[in-house]
Amino acid sequence: MRKKASLKTAAVMMMSAAMLLSACSNNSGSNNTAGESPSATSGASPSGSAAATESSKPQELVTLRVLVMEPGTKWNKYPDSKVAQDIAEKVGVKIEYVEADENKFNVLLASGDLPDIVRTDVNKYQKQLIEGNLIVPMDDMLADRGKDITANIATVVDYSKKNWSNGTGSLYFLPPQVQPKPGTAVKPITIGPTIRWDWYKEIGAPELNTMDDLLNAVEQIVEKHPTTDDGKKVYGVSMWQDWGLWPYLIPPLTFTGLTGATSDLTASQIGGAEFISTLTDENSNFWTAMDFYNKAQRRGLLDPDSLTMKNNDYMAKATAGQIVVGPATWAMGDFNAQHTNDGKGFLVVPAGKVAWTGGVNPLGWQDKAYAISKSSKNPEKAMEFLNYIFSYDGARTMYNGVEGKDWTLVDGKPTLTEETLALKATGGVPLESSGLGLDLNIIGLGGDLINPEDGQPVNLFNTEEALAKAATPLEKDFAEHYGATYSGQVFEKLIDEGKLITFTTWMDGMSDDEILKRNTVPGVTLNDDWKKKEAALKELATRQAAKIVLSKDDAAFAKNKQEALDAFKKAGAEEFTKYYNDEVTRLRTEHGL
């Protein structure tokens, strides 16, 4: 993040950064499994529903199932939250998540019988979904049931018709978190080395300039705390294996500054347009991760279940306090929620050279785009729900709660109540169960977007005053350690001093028009042949990774590394990178860059 004067002129961060945040900010952590019951109607809606005001006969709630590629979400855990009730009253629907990893998602696509709404990577799946006649165009429903969509995200609608329609010119996809302008305050960081703050402070909170520094700090902590309070073994590092190459690509990002765009097999420096091979370039996140996890394994710091464990199992260990450091706040299970009053908990700490302060996305989070399934028996209701999440009223409720209860107008200015600020500061289950900000992926408008009716951010928690008042005890302790008022200020100071960069630093000095142009270049969409090659390479990488991580010494690591590099080259990793870069060049040229 840059100084506030330039913050106001910043705009879009590159699409890859948007994908990163959206993939990582779903506040996952529960161990519940989403239900997969068929769409059905259930009990009567509250008396405040739109339908009930038009008729004395209560409206039946329509259950809309939403397919999400995120095992371990929390949405279904709180079916009666304030947010869920507001959706029921204003739209007449109950939202139910159907969770899937990539394999289950592909099985559902092959079956052709999908839930009512699909949330997926538009660049990866638009061809399959549209050509397979699995989703419906929204154009006809937009006029009658999508007025807020048309009014608030017209740029996204036009772009979607042109670039996400598989050449049909119709509207199929609407990504959430549309954010064309940045805010002026640095919010609590959610992505990066996320460590047990009380333990990290205990060893002096040493600087973490490299991943070796991180590993050394973790080792000190494990030596002091080999078991949890109830006797469970503590591991320094762990990971899960049902998110593809994610555990090898995202955790090193803070230290390398390398991030992908529309394929896990390529990456560029933040803001760059030249992509390296994730698998054959030894400076990539993949190889940085291989070095890190192998060293952790040889020091006895790596959870032995890391190479077989699924996300829900990982979350259970994190909740039990068995993991010292993870890749994001939401990746540490319910530990913080269970320790809101005792000063224990996980926070992202300054590390490496990048601070994930969030960003702005005029096109939203493209890997979480919403589409309406052809299998849906209630497509009109699905459209009304999408219109709700892209409305200022819906977005503000999903972030802040109900007007008149959780926030009120004070001299015409929307203001959070002291009770709501206290709820945010308390955190944990009380906050989660309210539904406020429970899943950012389901909110259509970014929190820093200004509501033109009142001139305030859609998310009222994003003001500096609210950030200070709503800081949790854990965040306050962290901030005070670094001489700040709230946690975001810790990073803001380091950014202003030039010690850390952000995902928007590369746009400093650009005009708003130039920033917009550089961040609306269509992403590379793989054809079927390249998709197959990509899948084969990713599968090969997963197999090789396990062998490399388990290398017993330097000699074995070097041998396994060379064998993997040879295998990746033989399988076509470098040809894939060349093709990808050629496509990037073509798309940028067609876009006028």
XYZ file of C-alpha atoms in Angstrom:
593
model
C 0.000 0.000 0.000
C 1.247 3.443 -0.694
C 0.917 6.667 1.269
C -2.632 7.932 1.612
C -2.237 10.691 -0.948
C -1.473 8.126 -3.612
C -3.844 5.531 -2.197
C -6.722 7.655 -3.438
C -5.477 7.463 -7.013
C -4.629 3.776 -7.073
C -6.823 1.283 -8.862
C -6.919 -2.269 -10.013
C -4.331 -4.764 -9.022
C -3.546 -7.432 -11.566
C -5.999 -10.269 -11.985
C -3.673 -12.831 -10.452
C -3.674 -10.921 -7.188
C -7.450 -10.820 -7.238
C -7.527 -14.562 -7.732
C -5.177 -15.009 -4.815
C -7.280 -12.996 -2.409
C -10.535 -14.534 -3.458
C -9.125 -17.979 -3.201
C -7.875 -17.205 0.277
C -10.411 -14.997 1.876
C -13.416 -17.250 2.251
C -12.943 -17.342 6.031
C -12.796 -21.122 5.818
C -12.289 -23.073 8.950
C -15.337 -25.095 9.859
C -15.362 -28.837 9.478
C -18.933 -29.011 8.304
C -19.756 -30.560 4.971
C -22.232 -28.752 2.809
C -25.511 -30.506 2.294
C -26.430 -31.801 -1.121
C -30.154 -32.216 -0.791
C -32.169 -31.312 -3.898
C -33.557 -27.802 -4.198
C -36.713 -27.601 -2.164
C -39.015 -25.206 -0.427
C -39.071 -25.025 3.327
C -40.689 -22.999 6.079
C -42.439 -19.671 5.591
C -40.341 -16.546 5.155
C -40.303 -13.863 7.848
C -43.085 -11.337 7.726
C -40.702 -8.703 6.395
C -40.194 -10.426 3.039
C -41.165 -8.562 -0.087
C -43.662 -11.222 -1.028
C -45.313 -11.170 2.370
C -45.931 -7.445 2.133
C -47.814 -8.004 -1.108
C -49.944 -10.824 0.179
C -51.306 -11.942 3.501
C -50.152 -15.450 2.662
C -46.536 -16.056 3.738
C -44.094 -16.828 0.969
C -42.305 -20.163 1.024
C -38.531 -19.958 1.089
C -36.827 -21.355 -1.987
C -33.599 -23.181 -1.233
C -30.888 -22.306 -3.741
C -27.857 -24.568 -3.719
C -24.553 -22.934 -4.645
C -21.666 -25.088 -5.882
C -18.375 -23.774 -4.459
C -14.884 -25.140 -5.059
C -13.836 -24.555 -1.459
C -13.913 -27.427 1.006
C -14.178 -26.141 4.569
C -16.400 -23.062 4.235
C -18.537 -21.832 7.126
C -21.688 -20.647 5.378
C -23.839 -23.705 6.120
C -22.730 -23.627 9.750
C -24.876 -20.542 10.432
C -28.176 -20.943 8.544
C -29.987 -18.458 10.811
C -27.428 -15.643 10.771
C -28.501 -12.020 10.358
C -27.265 -12.093 6.786
C -29.148 -15.307 5.980
C -32.312 -13.826 7.476
C -31.963 -10.659 5.426
C -31.591 -12.695 2.223
C -34.679 -14.688 3.196
C -36.725 -11.567 3.880
C -35.692 -9.546 0.860
C -35.235 -12.255 -1.772
C -37.261 -15.166 -0.404
C -34.414 -17.672 -0.656
C -32.225 -19.755 1.591
C -28.657 -20.252 0.370
C -27.018 -23.623 0.870
C -23.435 -24.339 -0.182
C -22.427 -27.553 -1.945
C -18.686 -27.892 -1.379
C -16.402 -29.556 -3.881
C -12.726 -29.985 -4.520
C -11.568 -29.926 -8.142
C -12.183 -33.636 -8.666
C -15.732 -33.545 -7.317
C -16.406 -30.380 -9.285
C -15.392 -32.077 -12.527
C -17.523 -35.120 -11.702
C -20.545 -32.860 -11.223
C -19.832 -31.111 -14.527
C -19.638 -34.462 -16.286
C -22.967 -35.523 -14.786
C -24.692 -32.375 -16.086
C -26.808 -32.160 -12.930
C -25.556 -29.057 -11.150
C -26.858 -27.064 -8.188
C -28.805 -23.866 -8.881
C -25.766 -21.588 -8.950
C -22.167 -22.376 -9.871
C -19.251 -20.385 -8.454
C -16.131 -21.095 -10.442
C -13.075 -19.873 -12.331
C -14.513 -18.155 -15.397
C -11.275 -18.282 -17.376
C -10.901 -21.988 -16.797
C -14.462 -23.281 -17.109
C -16.439 -20.925 -19.358
C -15.976 -23.065 -22.483
C -16.968 -26.307 -20.768
C -19.976 -24.800 -19.018
C -21.317 -22.930 -22.030
C -20.644 -25.510 -24.740
C -21.946 -28.235 -22.453
C -25.208 -26.290 -22.089
C -24.774 -26.449 -18.316
C -25.518 -22.788 -17.530
C -28.037 -20.284 -18.883
C -27.581 -16.766 -20.262
C -28.865 -14.102 -17.904
C -29.674 -11.434 -20.524
C -33.453 -11.862 -20.548
C -33.703 -11.913 -16.756
C -31.406 -8.929 -16.307
C -33.977 -6.294 -17.320
C -36.642 -7.422 -14.840
C -34.612 -8.950 -12.035
C -31.138 -7.422 -12.308
C -31.581 -3.671 -12.067
C -28.900 -3.259 -9.394
C -26.475 -5.327 -11.439
C -27.064 -3.108 -14.462
C -26.730 0.078 -12.425
C -23.765 -0.843 -10.240
C -21.468 -3.064 -12.327
C -22.202 -2.131 -15.933
C -18.498 -2.410 -16.820
C -18.423 -5.999 -15.583
C -21.594 -6.885 -17.504
C -20.174 -5.504 -20.762
C -16.809 -7.179 -20.227
C -18.450 -10.483 -19.350
C -20.494 -10.494 -22.551
C -17.398 -9.809 -24.611
C -14.806 -11.995 -22.898
C -16.577 -14.603 -20.768
C -19.290 -15.791 -23.144
C -17.279 -18.270 -25.231
C -17.916 -16.013 -28.225
C -21.718 -15.890 -27.877
C -21.975 -12.284 -26.676
C -24.366 -13.263 -23.877
C -24.098 -12.682 -20.145
C -23.198 -15.871 -18.288
C -20.802 -14.904 -15.498
C -20.692 -12.297 -12.731
C -17.642 -12.312 -10.412
C -17.986 -10.994 -6.835
C -15.958 -8.323 -5.037
C -16.094 -5.706 -7.791
C -13.841 -2.921 -6.515
C -12.852 -0.172 -8.977
C -11.295 2.169 -6.399
C -9.137 1.503 -3.325
C -9.835 2.568 0.208
C -7.640 4.848 2.256
C -6.939 2.654 5.292
C -4.943 -0.567 5.554
C -7.201 -3.261 6.917
C -6.006 -6.256 8.971
C -3.841 -8.460 6.746
C -5.299 -11.912 6.102
C -2.744 -13.541 3.765
C 0.912 -14.204 4.570
C 2.873 -16.005 7.297
C 0.200 -16.475 9.962
C 1.831 -17.332 13.262
C 0.821 -17.887 16.900
C 1.376 -14.289 17.968
C 1.797 -14.990 21.689
C 4.497 -17.572 20.946
C 6.176 -15.445 18.290
C 6.312 -12.439 20.635
C 7.731 -14.715 23.316
C 10.849 -15.339 21.196
C 11.258 -11.637 20.459
C 9.331 -11.413 17.174
C 12.506 -11.712 15.031
C 12.568 -10.250 11.519
C 11.488 -12.686 8.809
C 13.318 -11.644 5.653
C 13.568 -15.142 4.178
C 11.770 -18.449 4.502
C 14.841 -19.741 6.357
C 14.251 -16.987 8.927
C 10.656 -18.177 9.237
C 11.741 -21.770 9.728
C 14.271 -20.752 12.383
C 11.583 -18.853 14.291
C 9.213 -21.798 14.047
C 11.907 -24.132 15.341
C 12.471 -21.915 18.387
C 8.757 -21.933 19.103
C 8.397 -25.708 18.806
C 11.341 -26.173 21.165
C 9.520 -24.067 23.755
C 6.081 -25.539 23.034
C 6.416 -29.157 21.873
C 2.827 -29.971 22.852
C -0.482 -28.177 23.233
C -1.999 -27.525 26.650
C -3.918 -30.792 26.365
C -0.876 -32.837 25.314
C -1.191 -32.971 21.525
C 2.030 -32.785 19.498
C 2.781 -29.379 17.990
C 4.086 -29.212 14.419
C 5.835 -26.183 13.019
C 4.435 -26.459 9.506
C 1.661 -28.380 7.775
C -0.337 -28.331 4.543
C -3.241 -30.017 2.767
C -3.449 -31.824 -0.559
C -6.974 -31.366 -1.932
C -6.349 -27.896 -3.418
C -3.957 -29.002 -6.145
C -0.600 -27.179 -6.122
C -1.903 -24.420 -3.812
C 0.328 -25.300 -0.800
C 3.399 -25.060 -3.026
C 2.471 -21.820 -4.798
C 0.876 -19.462 -2.267
C 2.873 -19.642 1.005
C 6.180 -18.533 -0.632
C 4.560 -15.575 -2.433
C 5.308 -13.071 0.349
C 9.013 -13.843 -0.010
C 9.316 -14.213 -3.807
C 6.850 -11.633 -5.125
C 5.836 -14.164 -7.779
C 2.172 -14.837 -8.491
C 0.186 -16.700 -11.113
C -2.691 -15.599 -13.291
C -4.887 -18.157 -15.027
C -2.617 -21.200 -14.705
C -0.743 -22.729 -11.786
C 2.087 -23.650 -14.148
C 3.244 -20.074 -14.784
C 4.006 -17.023 -12.665
C 5.295 -13.478 -12.995
C 6.572 -10.792 -10.691
C 3.681 -8.754 -9.314
C 2.565 -6.401 -12.081
C 4.686 -8.146 -14.689
C 3.710 -9.607 -18.045
C 6.574 -12.094 -18.537
C 5.792 -15.510 -17.095
C 8.258 -18.119 -15.892
C 7.633 -21.842 -15.582
C 6.499 -22.813 -12.108
C 8.036 -26.249 -12.583
C 11.328 -25.666 -14.391
C 12.449 -22.267 -13.111
C 14.370 -22.948 -9.887
C 13.462 -19.509 -8.488
C 9.730 -20.208 -8.669
C 7.387 -20.509 -5.719
C 7.227 -24.258 -6.296
C 10.944 -24.757 -5.829
C 11.088 -22.258 -2.970
C 8.392 -24.349 -1.288
C 10.258 -27.594 -1.997
C 13.317 -26.232 -0.222
C 11.239 -24.951 2.703
C 9.187 -28.088 3.281
C 12.185 -30.390 2.882
C 14.158 -28.426 5.460
C 11.134 -28.493 7.757
C 10.846 -32.257 7.313
C 14.522 -32.842 8.045
C 14.316 -30.697 11.194
C 11.268 -32.601 12.405
C 9.019 -29.568 11.994
C 6.754 -30.846 9.195
C 3.491 -32.528 10.097
C 3.894 -36.111 8.780
C 0.315 -36.037 7.494
C 1.076 -33.060 5.230
C 1.390 -35.106 2.039
C -1.911 -36.953 2.441
C -4.127 -34.665 4.512
C -7.226 -32.877 3.241
C -8.192 -29.327 4.110
C -10.768 -30.255 6.743
C -8.239 -32.459 8.553
C -5.692 -29.652 8.445
C -8.273 -27.230 9.855
C -8.969 -29.602 12.731
C -5.282 -29.646 13.659
C -5.056 -25.876 13.366
C -8.122 -25.494 15.596
C -6.467 -27.789 18.149
C -3.402 -25.510 18.208
C -1.065 -28.097 16.702
C 0.353 -25.885 13.928
C 2.656 -22.924 14.579
C 2.478 -21.124 11.242
C 0.094 -21.215 8.279
C -0.473 -19.287 5.023
C -3.509 -17.153 6.007
C -5.692 -16.248 8.977
C -8.601 -18.250 7.616
C -6.302 -21.291 7.337
C -5.905 -21.604 11.094
C -9.275 -23.158 11.780
C -11.350 -22.005 14.741
C -8.421 -21.493 17.103
C -8.862 -17.722 17.328
C -12.608 -18.094 17.766
C -12.037 -20.393 20.726
C -9.462 -18.146 22.385
C -10.939 -14.678 22.099
C -10.390 -13.810 25.757
C -7.009 -15.327 26.641
C -4.599 -13.467 24.342
C -3.804 -16.503 22.219
C -4.235 -16.527 18.476
C -2.872 -16.347 14.958
C -2.014 -13.179 13.016
C -0.216 -12.381 9.782
C 3.152 -10.859 10.649
C 5.463 -8.728 8.457
C 7.675 -11.010 6.373
C 9.637 -11.067 3.150
C 9.045 -8.246 0.703
C 5.292 -8.254 0.010
C 2.360 -7.204 2.177
C -1.026 -8.435 1.080
C -3.087 -5.328 1.793
C -5.827 -6.349 -0.595
C -6.437 -4.496 -3.799
C -8.981 -3.241 -6.259
C -10.632 -5.156 -9.056
C -12.884 -3.483 -11.612
C -13.799 -6.963 -12.873
C -14.141 -8.690 -9.516
C -12.630 -11.973 -8.385
C -12.670 -13.919 -11.627
C -11.977 -17.322 -10.113
C -15.190 -17.059 -8.071
C -17.579 -16.000 -10.840
C -21.283 -16.820 -10.462
C -23.366 -18.519 -13.144
C -26.917 -19.904 -13.092
C -27.234 -23.606 -13.757
C -29.557 -24.923 -16.453
C -30.532 -27.584 -13.910
C -31.977 -24.960 -11.583
C -35.731 -25.120 -11.102
C -35.662 -21.525 -9.861
C -33.439 -19.510 -12.247
C -35.451 -16.324 -11.677
C -34.885 -16.583 -7.922
C -31.213 -17.228 -8.585
C -31.123 -14.021 -10.619
C -32.826 -12.093 -7.822
C -30.253 -13.422 -5.369
C -27.370 -12.334 -7.612
C -28.973 -8.911 -7.929
C -29.100 -8.731 -4.109
C -25.387 -9.401 -3.655
C -24.529 -6.700 -6.227
C -26.860 -4.123 -4.659
C -25.604 -1.497 -2.223
C -28.265 -2.517 0.272
C -27.411 -6.204 0.068
C -23.666 -5.685 0.191
C -23.877 -3.301 3.150
C -26.036 -5.762 5.071
C -23.672 -8.633 4.338
C -20.728 -6.613 5.623
C -22.323 -4.659 8.475
C -25.671 -6.132 9.472
C -29.170 -4.707 9.503
C -29.910 -0.983 9.349
C -31.500 0.262 12.562
C -30.032 -2.591 14.563
C -26.362 -2.993 13.691
C -25.817 0.407 12.107
C -27.837 3.596 11.987
C -27.903 6.922 10.213
C -26.333 9.649 12.349
C -26.786 13.067 10.743
C -27.311 11.276 7.449
C -24.090 9.256 7.806
C -24.293 5.456 8.197
C -22.582 4.610 11.477
C -21.902 1.285 13.155
C -23.402 0.958 16.606
C -21.124 0.539 19.601
C -22.573 -2.939 20.058
C -21.613 -3.917 16.508
C -18.094 -2.534 16.936
C -17.817 -4.508 20.166
C -19.023 -7.635 18.349
C -16.280 -7.172 15.757
C -13.702 -6.587 18.472
C -14.811 -9.735 20.276
C -14.526 -11.807 17.117
C -14.823 -15.553 17.339
C -18.103 -17.434 17.240
C -20.286 -14.434 18.193
C -19.078 -12.553 15.108
C -19.119 -15.589 12.821
C -22.631 -16.560 13.816
C -23.889 -13.084 12.888
C -22.858 -13.794 9.287
C -21.195 -10.378 8.894
C -18.409 -10.738 6.343
C -18.534 -14.503 6.833
C -17.669 -15.226 3.196
C -16.367 -12.352 1.099
C -16.795 -14.493 -2.017
C -20.566 -14.183 -1.740
C -20.568 -10.376 -1.595
C -20.797 -8.796 -5.031
C -19.375 -5.354 -4.197
C -15.957 -4.761 -2.669
C -15.983 -3.275 0.799
C -14.154 -0.060 -0.151
C -16.644 0.770 -2.889
C -18.327 4.064 -2.053
C -22.125 4.056 -1.833
C -23.140 7.132 -3.861
C -26.226 7.653 -1.697
C -24.242 8.423 1.460
C -20.601 8.776 0.378
C -19.401 6.030 2.742
C -17.706 2.682 2.034
C -20.085 -0.214 1.584
C -18.215 -1.922 4.406
C -18.413 0.510 7.299
C -15.753 -1.457 9.178
C -13.184 -0.182 6.634
C -12.999 3.341 8.017
C -9.969 4.187 10.179
C -12.184 4.969 13.169
C -13.939 1.614 12.946
C -10.673 -0.265 12.376
C -9.317 1.149 15.620
C -12.492 0.588 17.643
C -13.189 -2.882 16.277
C -9.681 -4.288 16.724
C -9.650 -7.525 18.690
C -7.530 -7.786 21.860
C -5.098 -9.932 19.867
C -4.832 -7.314 17.115
C -4.384 -4.531 19.672
C -1.540 -6.390 21.356
C 0.138 -6.964 17.989
C -0.291 -3.319 16.989
C 1.021 -1.973 20.299
C 4.121 -4.157 19.999
C 4.985 -2.314 16.785
C 3.862 1.103 18.031
C 0.596 1.250 16.078
C -3.086 1.683 16.921
C -4.475 -1.210 14.892
C -2.870 -4.060 12.975
C -3.114 -2.542 9.492
C -1.041 0.415 10.599
C 1.886 -1.890 11.330
C 2.081 -2.794 7.654
C 1.202 0.707 6.461
C 4.273 2.093 8.225
C 6.574 -0.522 6.663
C 5.086 0.146 3.238
C 5.491 3.889 3.557
C 9.118 3.328 4.575
C 9.687 1.263 1.433
C 10.401 -1.932 3.375
C 7.428 -3.773 1.876
C 5.624 -3.559 -1.445
C 1.999 -4.412 -2.215
C 0.047 -5.729 -5.155
C -0.620 -2.162 -6.280
C 2.856 -0.654 -5.804
C 3.701 -1.254 -9.467
C 0.877 1.115 -10.433
C 2.350 4.128 -8.611
C 2.463 7.128 -10.924
C 0.009 5.733 -13.469
C -3.122 7.603 -14.416
C -6.469 6.031 -13.564
C -7.097 5.332 -17.252
C -3.751 3.602 -17.679
C -4.270 1.507 -14.553
C -7.702 0.449 -15.756
C -6.385 -0.479 -19.189
C -3.506 -2.546 -17.849
C -5.787 -4.470 -15.532
C -8.550 -5.343 -17.953
C -6.469 -7.424 -20.349
C -8.347 -10.703 -20.946
C -6.737 -13.677 -19.248
C -5.324 -16.651 -21.093
C -7.983 -19.321 -21.644
C -6.608 -22.775 -22.392
C -8.119 -24.910 -25.126
C -8.909 -28.554 -24.444
C -5.495 -29.837 -25.529
C -3.605 -27.415 -23.330
C -5.975 -28.117 -20.443
C -5.087 -31.806 -20.674
C -1.384 -30.998 -20.739
C -1.791 -28.672 -17.786
C -3.655 -31.327 -15.787
C -1.021 -33.955 -16.577
C 1.801 -31.629 -15.533
C 0.051 -30.706 -12.284
C -0.480 -34.371 -11.454
C 3.185 -35.060 -12.211
C 4.214 -32.141 -10.008
C 2.185 -33.461 -7.088
C 3.862 -36.865 -7.346
C 7.341 -35.395 -7.633
C 6.726 -32.965 -4.770
C 6.081 -35.753 -2.284
C 9.361 -37.442 -3.160
C 11.328 -34.176 -3.001
C 9.878 -33.064 0.328
C 10.768 -36.422 1.895
C 14.418 -36.311 0.723
C 16.570 -37.426 3.652
C 19.633 -35.238 3.015
C 21.179 -32.693 0.634
C 22.373 -35.351 -1.788
C 18.950 -36.994 -2.007
C 17.289 -33.601 -2.416
C 19.617 -32.656 -5.284
C 19.045 -36.017 -6.978
C 15.256 -35.890 -6.631
C 15.191 -32.266 -7.745
C 17.127 -32.994 -10.927
C 14.946 -35.994 -11.718
C 11.860 -33.829 -11.301
C 13.257 -31.042 -13.493
C 14.055 -33.583 -16.208
C 10.563 -35.093 -15.905
C 8.880 -31.687 -16.116
C 10.854 -30.730 -19.217
C 10.158 -34.070 -20.857
C 6.429 -33.673 -20.116
C 6.322 -30.291 -21.871
C 6.456 -27.718 -19.055
C 8.622 -25.316 -21.047
C 6.459 -25.645 -24.162
C 3.462 -24.815 -22.001
C 5.201 -21.684 -20.706
C 6.091 -20.566 -24.234
C 2.517 -21.033 -25.376
C 1.242 -19.127 -22.352
C 3.607 -16.195 -22.919
C 2.696 -16.086 -26.613
C -0.972 -15.854 -25.646
C -0.246 -13.118 -23.108
C 1.590 -11.125 -25.774
C -1.258 -11.596 -28.262
C -3.943 -10.564 -25.784
C -1.985 -7.520 -24.622
C -1.346 -6.431 -28.200
C -5.029 -6.762 -29.077
C -5.773 -4.721 -25.959
C -3.470 -1.937 -27.148
C -0.497 -2.635 -24.898
